mmCIF file of C-alpha atoms in Angstrom:
data_model
loop_
_atom_site.group_PDB
_atom_site.id
_atom_site.type_symbol
_atom_site.label_atom_id
_atom_site.label_comp_id
_atom_site.label_asym_id
_atom_site.label_seq_id
_atom_site.Cartn_x
_atom_site.Cartn_y
_atom_site.Cartn_z
ATOM 1 C CA UNK A 116 -0.106 -0.159 0.136
ATOM 2 C CA UNK A 117 1.214 3.333 -0.989
ATOM 3 C CA UNK A 118 1.297 6.494 1.416
ATOM 4 C CA UNK A 119 0.315 9.564 0.094
ATOM 5 C CA UNK A 120 0.551 13.001 1.487
ATOM 6 C CA UNK A 121 -2.599 14.093 -1.390
ATOM 7 C CA UNK A 122 -5.609 14.976 -0.193
ATOM 8 C CA UNK A 123 -8.474 12.987 -1.889
ATOM 9 C CA UNK A 124 -11.105 14.613 -3.721
ATOM 10 C CA UNK A 125 -14.644 15.559 -2.675
ATOM 11 C CA UNK A 126 -15.590 13.918 0.551
ATOM 12 C CA UNK A 127 -19.209 13.093 0.827
ATOM 13 C CA UNK A 128 -20.709 13.070 4.465
ATOM 14 C CA UNK A 129 -23.834 10.680 4.436
ATOM 15 C CA UNK A 130 -23.473 9.375 1.074
ATOM 16 C CA UNK A 131 -20.257 8.433 -0.272
ATOM 17 C CA UNK A 132 -16.944 10.010 -1.900
ATOM 18 C CA UNK A 133 -15.129 11.051 -5.081
ATOM 19 C CA UNK A 134 -18.215 12.201 -7.215
ATOM 20 C CA UNK A 135 -21.042 14.074 -5.932
ATOM 21 C CA UNK A 136 -22.570 13.719 -9.604
ATOM 22 C CA UNK A 137 -22.377 10.056 -8.972
ATOM 23 C CA UNK A 138 -24.096 10.004 -6.240
ATOM 24 C CA UNK A 139 -26.613 12.515 -7.596
ATOM 25 C CA UNK A 140 -27.234 10.113 -10.049
ATOM 26 C CA UNK A 141 -27.586 6.948 -7.610
ATOM 27 C CA UNK A 142 -30.074 8.682 -5.556
ATOM 28 C CA UNK A 143 -32.149 9.760 -8.701
ATOM 29 C CA UNK A 144 -32.265 6.118 -9.736
ATOM 30 C CA UNK A 145 -33.592 4.927 -6.203
ATOM 31 C CA UNK A 146 -29.945 4.682 -4.084
ATOM 32 C CA UNK A 147 -30.391 4.548 -0.233
ATOM 33 C CA UNK A 148 -32.138 2.485 2.051
ATOM 34 C CA UNK A 149 -35.883 2.094 1.962
ATOM 35 C CA UNK A 150 -36.494 0.567 5.290
ATOM 36 C CA UNK A 151 -34.924 1.139 8.732
ATOM 37 C CA UNK A 152 -31.872 -0.684 9.233
ATOM 38 C CA UNK A 153 -31.801 -3.745 11.977
ATOM 39 C CA UNK A 154 -29.026 -2.297 14.141
ATOM 40 C CA UNK A 155 -31.022 1.103 14.190
ATOM 41 C CA UNK A 156 -34.419 -0.429 15.149
ATOM 42 C CA UNK A 157 -32.318 -2.347 17.798
ATOM 43 C CA UNK A 158 -30.467 1.172 18.947
ATOM 44 C CA UNK A 159 -34.121 2.474 19.437
ATOM 45 C CA UNK A 160 -35.931 -0.228 21.052
ATOM 46 C CA UNK A 161 -33.245 -1.804 23.418
ATOM 47 C CA UNK A 162 -31.215 1.191 24.213
ATOM 48 C CA UNK A 163 -33.409 4.509 23.785
ATOM 49 C CA UNK A 164 -36.529 3.076 24.777
ATOM 50 C CA UNK A 165 -35.960 0.247 27.126
ATOM 51 C CA UNK A 166 -32.683 1.241 28.749
ATOM 52 C CA UNK A 167 -33.091 5.023 28.817
ATOM 53 C CA UNK A 168 -36.931 5.670 28.704
ATOM 54 C CA UNK A 169 -36.292 7.928 25.623
ATOM 55 C CA UNK A 170 -39.101 8.017 23.263
ATOM 56 C CA UNK A 171 -39.332 11.820 22.576
ATOM 57 C CA UNK A 172 -37.074 14.859 21.691
ATOM 58 C CA UNK A 173 -35.485 16.011 18.738
ATOM 59 C CA UNK A 174 -32.646 13.956 16.369
ATOM 60 C CA UNK A 175 -30.123 15.486 14.492
ATOM 61 C CA UNK A 176 -29.257 12.925 11.472
ATOM 62 C CA UNK A 177 -25.963 13.719 10.124
ATOM 63 C CA UNK A 178 -25.896 12.375 6.537
ATOM 64 C CA UNK A 179 -29.380 11.741 6.570
ATOM 65 C CA UNK A 180 -29.488 10.517 2.914
ATOM 66 C CA UNK A 181 -33.205 10.359 1.478
ATOM 67 C CA UNK A 182 -34.401 10.305 5.051
ATOM 68 C CA UNK A 183 -35.705 6.925 5.823
ATOM 69 C CA UNK A 184 -33.968 6.616 9.358
ATOM 70 C CA UNK A 185 -35.494 10.169 9.990
ATOM 71 C CA UNK A 186 -39.041 8.902 8.947
ATOM 72 C CA UNK A 187 -38.429 5.818 11.333
ATOM 73 C CA UNK A 188 -37.781 8.120 14.429
ATOM 74 C CA UNK A 189 -40.442 10.524 13.381
ATOM 75 C CA UNK A 190 -42.730 7.290 13.477
ATOM 76 C CA UNK A 191 -41.651 6.756 17.405
ATOM 77 C CA UNK A 192 -42.324 10.378 18.366
ATOM 78 C CA UNK A 193 -39.160 12.040 17.739
ATOM 79 C CA UNK A 194 -38.703 15.542 15.827
ATOM 80 C CA UNK A 195 -35.941 15.057 13.401
ATOM 81 C CA UNK A 196 -33.519 17.625 11.505
ATOM 82 C CA UNK A 197 -30.792 16.414 9.054
ATOM 83 C CA UNK A 198 -28.122 17.292 6.595
ATOM 84 C CA UNK A 199 -26.630 15.757 3.566
ATOM 85 C CA UNK A 200 -24.330 16.893 0.656
ATOM 86 C CA UNK A 201 -26.410 15.243 -2.169
ATOM 87 C CA UNK A 202 -29.040 17.373 -3.312
ATOM 88 C CA UNK A 203 -31.130 14.664 -4.882
ATOM 89 C CA UNK A 204 -31.029 12.780 -1.505
ATOM 90 C CA UNK A 205 -32.060 15.975 0.670
ATOM 91 C CA UNK A 206 -34.961 16.706 -1.821
ATOM 92 C CA UNK A 207 -36.461 13.085 -0.828
ATOM 93 C CA UNK A 208 -35.714 13.725 2.801
ATOM 94 C CA UNK A 209 -37.257 17.170 2.766
ATOM 95 C CA UNK A 210 -40.600 15.262 1.909
ATOM 96 C CA UNK A 211 -40.187 13.706 5.364
ATOM 97 C CA UNK A 212 -38.611 16.414 7.512
ATOM 98 C CA UNK A 213 -39.431 19.627 5.425
ATOM 99 C CA UNK A 214 -37.520 22.491 5.848
ATOM 100 C CA UNK A 215 -35.728 20.500 8.821
ATOM 101 C CA UNK A 216 -33.641 18.772 6.167
ATOM 102 C CA UNK A 217 -30.955 20.957 4.779
ATOM 103 C CA UNK A 218 -28.297 20.395 1.719
ATOM 104 C CA UNK A 219 -24.856 21.432 3.104
ATOM 105 C CA UNK A 220 -21.360 21.570 1.234
ATOM 106 C CA UNK A 221 -18.628 19.099 1.927
ATOM 107 C CA UNK A 222 -16.954 19.531 5.444
ATOM 108 C CA UNK A 223 -19.376 22.471 6.177
ATOM 109 C CA UNK A 224 -19.594 23.646 9.672
ATOM 110 C CA UNK A 225 -23.376 22.704 10.546
ATOM 111 C CA UNK A 226 -22.906 23.722 14.333
ATOM 112 C CA UNK A 227 -25.275 26.941 13.576
ATOM 113 C CA UNK A 228 -27.475 25.630 11.292
ATOM 114 C CA UNK A 229 -30.414 25.099 13.562
ATOM 115 C CA UNK A 230 -31.435 26.915 16.521
ATOM 116 C CA UNK A 231 -31.764 24.447 19.158
ATOM 117 C CA UNK A 232 -29.916 21.724 20.805
ATOM 118 C CA UNK A 233 -30.939 17.764 20.599
ATOM 119 C CA UNK A 234 -31.811 15.152 22.457
ATOM 120 C CA UNK A 235 -29.771 12.245 20.239
ATOM 121 C CA UNK A 236 -27.371 12.810 17.675
ATOM 122 C CA UNK A 237 -27.163 10.347 14.927
ATOM 123 C CA UNK A 238 -24.610 9.392 12.290
ATOM 124 C CA UNK A 239 -25.176 6.100 10.586
ATOM 125 C CA UNK A 240 -22.540 5.324 8.015
ATOM 126 C CA UNK A 241 -21.351 8.884 7.571
ATOM 127 C CA UNK A 242 -18.578 9.712 9.535
ATOM 128 C CA UNK A 243 -15.803 7.571 8.287
ATOM 129 C CA UNK A 244 -15.775 9.481 4.851
ATOM 130 C CA UNK A 245 -14.029 12.504 7.047
ATOM 131 C CA UNK A 246 -10.717 12.681 7.071
ATOM 132 C CA UNK A 247 -8.573 12.876 11.062
ATOM 133 C CA UNK A 248 -9.056 16.697 11.144
ATOM 134 C CA UNK A 249 -12.562 16.832 10.064
ATOM 135 C CA UNK A 250 -13.869 13.853 12.075
ATOM 136 C CA UNK A 251 -12.237 15.445 15.076
ATOM 137 C CA UNK A 252 -14.241 18.888 13.878
ATOM 138 C CA UNK A 253 -17.545 17.065 13.399
ATOM 139 C CA UNK A 254 -17.408 15.098 16.806
ATOM 140 C CA UNK A 255 -16.849 18.226 18.619
ATOM 141 C CA UNK A 256 -19.449 20.095 16.769
ATOM 142 C CA UNK A 257 -21.871 17.252 17.311
ATOM 143 C CA UNK A 258 -21.193 17.271 21.048
ATOM 144 C CA UNK A 259 -21.931 20.677 21.355
ATOM 145 C CA UNK A 260 -25.017 20.352 19.549
ATOM 146 C CA UNK A 261 -26.130 17.872 22.125
ATOM 147 C CA UNK A 262 -27.817 19.068 25.196
ATOM 148 C CA UNK A 263 -26.860 17.966 28.708
ATOM 149 C CA UNK A 264 -27.626 14.480 29.085
ATOM 150 C CA UNK A 265 -28.297 13.670 25.413
ATOM 151 C CA UNK A 266 -27.218 10.509 23.594
ATOM 152 C CA UNK A 267 -25.129 9.928 20.522
ATOM 153 C CA UNK A 268 -25.166 7.130 17.954
ATOM 154 C CA UNK A 269 -22.203 6.762 15.588
ATOM 155 C CA UNK A 270 -20.956 3.891 13.551
ATOM 156 C CA UNK A 271 -17.795 3.340 11.844
ATOM 157 C CA UNK A 272 -16.000 0.906 9.497
ATOM 158 C CA UNK A 273 -13.766 -1.690 11.208
ATOM 159 C CA UNK A 274 -10.633 -3.098 9.695
ATOM 160 C CA UNK A 275 -12.287 -6.519 9.724
ATOM 161 C CA UNK A 276 -14.558 -4.848 6.782
ATOM 162 C CA UNK A 277 -14.082 -6.750 3.320
ATOM 163 C CA UNK A 278 -13.013 -3.191 1.925
ATOM 164 C CA UNK A 279 -9.560 -3.155 3.517
ATOM 165 C CA UNK A 280 -8.729 -6.034 1.041
ATOM 166 C CA UNK A 281 -9.277 -3.304 -2.045
ATOM 167 C CA UNK A 282 -7.309 -0.403 -0.612
ATOM 168 C CA UNK A 283 -5.052 0.875 -2.979
ATOM 169 C CA UNK A 284 -3.666 3.797 -1.163
ATOM 170 C CA UNK A 285 -3.271 4.987 2.245
ATOM 171 C CA UNK A 286 -3.288 8.880 3.009
ATOM 172 C CA UNK A 287 -1.487 10.606 6.360
ATOM 173 C CA UNK A 288 -4.564 12.098 6.909
ATOM 174 C CA UNK A 289 -6.141 8.885 8.037
ATOM 175 C CA UNK A 290 -7.898 8.045 4.934
ATOM 176 C CA UNK A 291 -7.697 4.708 2.676
ATOM 177 C CA UNK A 292 -8.790 4.968 -0.835
ATOM 178 C CA UNK A 293 -10.668 1.719 -1.581
ATOM 179 C CA UNK A 294 -11.205 0.844 -5.629
ATOM 180 C CA UNK A 295 -14.494 -1.373 -5.673
ATOM 181 C CA UNK A 296 -15.212 -3.233 -9.064
ATOM 182 C CA UNK A 297 -18.594 -5.617 -9.643
ATOM 183 C CA UNK A 298 -21.740 -4.388 -8.000
ATOM 184 C CA UNK A 299 -20.583 -1.035 -6.839
ATOM 185 C CA UNK A 300 -17.629 -0.240 -9.262
ATOM 186 C CA UNK A 301 -16.418 2.770 -7.548
ATOM 187 C CA UNK A 302 -13.331 4.564 -5.902
ATOM 188 C CA UNK A 303 -14.142 5.449 -2.265
ATOM 189 C CA UNK A 304 -12.104 6.853 0.685
ATOM 190 C CA UNK A 305 -12.784 5.609 4.116
ATOM 191 C CA UNK A 306 -11.313 6.231 8.053
ATOM 192 C CA UNK A 307 -11.298 2.788 9.067
ATOM 193 C CA UNK A 308 -10.783 1.968 12.922
ATOM 194 C CA UNK A 309 -8.765 -0.553 14.041
ATOM 195 C CA UNK A 310 -10.288 -1.468 17.546
ATOM 196 C CA UNK A 311 -12.909 -0.629 20.854
ATOM 197 C CA UNK A 312 -9.891 1.664 22.149
ATOM 198 C CA UNK A 313 -9.574 3.697 19.076
ATOM 199 C CA UNK A 314 -13.492 4.082 18.561
ATOM 200 C CA UNK A 315 -13.742 5.389 22.142
ATOM 201 C CA UNK A 316 -10.914 7.789 21.410
ATOM 202 C CA UNK A 317 -12.506 9.082 18.185
ATOM 203 C CA UNK A 318 -15.828 9.891 19.839
ATOM 204 C CA UNK A 319 -14.392 11.767 23.109
ATOM 205 C CA UNK A 320 -15.327 14.177 24.651
ATOM 206 C CA UNK A 321 -18.855 11.633 24.664
ATOM 207 C CA UNK A 322 -18.734 9.127 27.698
ATOM 208 C CA UNK A 323 -19.091 5.417 26.364
ATOM 209 C CA UNK A 324 -22.217 3.458 27.329
ATOM 210 C CA UNK A 325 -22.415 1.105 24.818
ATOM 211 C CA UNK A 326 -19.729 -0.422 22.119
ATOM 212 C CA UNK A 327 -21.132 -2.949 19.479
ATOM 213 C CA UNK A 328 -20.708 -4.276 16.144
ATOM 214 C CA UNK A 329 -22.913 -5.364 13.119
ATOM 215 C CA UNK A 330 -22.006 -7.093 10.166
ATOM 216 C CA UNK A 331 -23.186 -9.525 7.013
ATOM 217 C CA UNK A 332 -20.265 -11.782 6.588
ATOM 218 C CA UNK A 333 -20.668 -13.645 2.997
ATOM 219 C CA UNK A 334 -18.115 -16.261 2.891
ATOM 220 C CA UNK A 335 -19.728 -19.073 0.535
ATOM 221 C CA UNK A 336 -19.265 -18.889 -2.482
ATOM 222 C CA UNK A 337 -16.499 -16.163 -2.166
ATOM 223 C CA UNK A 338 -17.465 -12.462 -2.620
ATOM 224 C CA UNK A 339 -15.240 -9.547 -3.073
ATOM 225 C CA UNK A 340 -17.183 -7.411 -0.766
ATOM 226 C CA UNK A 341 -17.184 -10.359 2.373
ATOM 227 C CA UNK A 342 -17.342 -9.050 5.913
ATOM 228 C CA UNK A 343 -19.426 -5.943 6.326
ATOM 229 C CA UNK A 344 -18.148 -5.079 9.888
ATOM 230 C CA UNK A 345 -18.987 -1.864 11.587
ATOM 231 C CA UNK A 346 -18.583 -0.532 14.896
ATOM 232 C CA UNK A 347 -21.517 1.282 16.674
ATOM 233 C CA UNK A 348 -20.543 3.910 19.648
ATOM 234 C CA UNK A 349 -23.386 5.033 21.630
ATOM 235 C CA UNK A 350 -22.522 7.558 24.118
ATOM 236 C CA UNK A 351 -23.547 10.243 26.625
ATOM 237 C CA UNK A 352 -23.079 14.213 26.923
ATOM 238 C CA UNK A 353 -22.343 14.802 30.898
#
C-alpha cells in the first residue's frame, strides 16, 4: 500500500465519496435504504426506549440520505433534523422533514444550522468518510449541539470489513483509498477503525455507554465484498 500526502477529492458526508455527481445519479435511480436497518431499530428499542426511557425529543441526523431513518424516528415520536451533501437525497428527505432537512457543502460546519440543541445526535455510516481533522471537528460540533444528558449514536467501518482488501492507497490524513469493482464499481475513501479503544478515543468527549458491532459476512461462495463489519458507539454528554 502506498503512503500519500495528497488529499483525496470530494468527501461526501452521509452518502459516499469521490464524485458528488455519481451519487446524485444514484439517488435519482433509487439509491439509499428504503426501510430502517436492523441495528437502528435495535438502537431505538433496546437502548433509547428500554434502557434509557427516551421516546421523544429532537434528533439530528448527520448524513441523513433520503430520510428513511428520520422517518423511522419521527414515527416513534421524535422531531428530526438532518443534513446531507447530495441534493437529490435532501430533496427526498424534505418530503419527510420539510425545511428541517438541509443541503450542506462537503466538510461544512453544521454547528449553527439549527437554533436548538438535540436529545439525540445520530450519524449512521457517514462519519467514516471524513479525514482525521474533519472527523475531530465534526465530533466536537456534534457534542456542542447535544443537550446535557443527550445521547449519541455513531458508526464507523472496522478493519475487519472486506473493503480493506481493496485498499489501493493510504493517506497521512487517516483515509484509505478503496477501489471497488463489480456491483459497486467505484472509488471511495474510508477512515477505518482498528479496535474499540480507538473508537472510544475518536468519540471523546462523549462518555461511552455501549460499544457494539454489526455485520453481514458472506463467505460461501466467495465474494469480493465479504465482511461488512461496522462498529457502533453509543454515548452520552454529561
